[in-house]
Amino acid sequence: MINRVVSGKEIKGLAKLLSESNKIVITCHVSPDGDAVGSSLGLYHLLVDLGKDVKIVTPDAPPQSLKFLNSWNEIVSYARYTDFGNKLLDSADLIFCLDYNALYRVDRMSEALRKSSARKVMIDHHLQPEYFCDVTISYPNMSSTCELLFRVLCELGLYEEISSVSAECIYAGMMTDTGNFSYNSNDPNIYIIISELLKKGINKDKIYQLAMNTKSADAIRLNGYAVSEKMQIFPESKAALITLTREELEKYNYQKGDTEGLVNMPLSDPDVVWSCYMREEEGYIKISARSKGHFAVNQICELYFGGGGHRNAAGGEFRGTLDEAIVTFKNILAQKE
Ligand code: 5GP
Ligand code: MN
């Protein structure tokens, strides 16, 4: 049996809202990752099976790497279908906020979400939640929102209702948020949950292959180039930096998601404690940071890169040029010495 984590009061509150709602919208954070998409689709399938009218609205498009998840193509991108997204948010009875802790994390969708008279439920594992929901189920000790979602469903008494399709989505999120169970994944309960998902009929090896080990030839070359030509190691600071300009990305026909995992590469060096990857986007620099042990990259991302996240995996968006972002990085190193 898995240990009980979620409070009875929260479960009761959620059960009541669920019983009173029919039109349900599921949302997750901007640039949705495996955990955001996995939890959204996992919950979607369950609620559809319960006979609810459910839609998923994400601030922008979900990654292609997760296309294999059932109903991925049903997801409504708010950036692309803003009017439709507004209509859905406005007419919902209940809105789920999955894998994010604050309204700003849904980017341009935040105003419509805030304004909607629907009742709201947060299920999330990021630190310091904002209390804008009617029920807030926030457990930062959870390895992923998908792990937390599975626990919530069990505590709602819905274990039997979890289909293999829903289980596949939940597993995809648990796997991607822990780097295929290589960090933040020492809790034995995680493996009890995986065992339950396997009993539901998921093929975990296939999910790994499709979600984490599938790249185009261009993308493989881009990652090789980034590591070989663009990785800088700063031994005194036990830090690494990889930067890619628009020009470099375009040379390798960059598609969203192509450099997923790149930021982890320098951490293979036992002497590197934290790693930062900067990608030049239209109008901003996307920052990804990862670390080992107690080194907190979320603090760095909060302080310098307008972002946040978890201690060992964080990110942000830097408003400025790539050169300015690099200067900022070097200033951080100077300050930490
Ligand atoms: P990634 O590097 O994969 O984009 O993000 C890693 C983690 O950092 C995410 O799961 C999320 O928790 C956090 N993160 C990434 N980008 C941002 C951002 O712009 N703002 C905040 N607050 N967190 C972010
Ligand atoms: Mn997550």
Tab-separated table of N, CA and C in Angstrom, residues 16-17 69 79 90 97 99 179 212 215 232 241 295 303 315 323:
chain	number	residue	atom	x	y	z
A	16	LYS	N	-16.592	16.978	-3.514
A	16	LYS	CA	-17.825	17.771	-3.568
A	16	LYS	C	-17.862	18.571	-4.878
A	17	LEU	N	-16.758	19.251	-5.181
A	17	LEU	CA	-16.724	20.053	-6.417
A	17	LEU	C	-16.942	19.175	-7.648
A	69	LEU	N	0.573	10.218	-26.839
A	69	LEU	CA	-0.405	10.061	-25.746
A	69	LEU	C	-1.812	10.246	-26.302
A	79	ALA	N	-2.883	30.034	-27.082
A	79	ALA	CA	-2.160	30.989	-27.939
A	79	ALA	C	-2.725	30.957	-29.362
A	90	ASP	N	-14.653	30.518	-19.656
A	90	ASP	CA	-15.770	31.311	-19.162
A	90	ASP	C	-16.990	30.456	-18.813
A	97	CYS	N	-6.165	23.288	-12.200
A	97	CYS	CA	-4.886	23.949	-12.440
A	97	CYS	C	-3.805	22.936	-12.078
A	99	ASP	N	0.023	21.237	-12.203
A	99	ASP	CA	1.467	21.415	-12.358
A	99	ASP	C	1.903	22.883	-12.396
A	179	GLY	N	13.474	12.540	-14.829
A	179	GLY	CA	14.542	12.090	-15.727
A	179	GLY	C	14.618	10.570	-15.752
A	212	MET	N	11.192	10.025	-24.363
A	212	MET	CA	12.498	10.534	-23.951
A	212	MET	C	13.644	10.151	-24.859
A	215	LYS	N	14.542	11.359	-31.254
A	215	LYS	CA	15.024	12.647	-31.773
A	215	LYS	C	15.289	12.521	-33.261
A	232	GLN	N	30.657	25.384	-21.996
A	232	GLN	CA	31.780	25.961	-21.252
A	232	GLN	C	31.728	25.415	-19.836
A	241	LEU	N	27.912	26.033	-18.724
A	241	LEU	CA	26.972	26.866	-19.484
A	241	LEU	C	26.967	26.419	-20.935
A	295	PHE	N	22.486	22.249	-4.078
A	295	PHE	CA	22.620	23.501	-4.837
A	295	PHE	C	21.256	23.871	-5.450
A	303	LEU	N	15.927	34.843	-8.812
A	303	LEU	CA	16.638	36.109	-8.578
A	303	LEU	C	17.080	36.797	-9.872
A	315	GLY	N	13.872	27.021	-14.235
A	315	GLY	CA	13.996	27.717	-15.509
A	315	GLY	C	13.468	29.122	-15.397
A	323	ASP	N	23.841	37.905	-25.025
A	323	ASP	CA	25.096	38.379	-24.418
A	323	ASP	C	24.860	38.903	-23.002
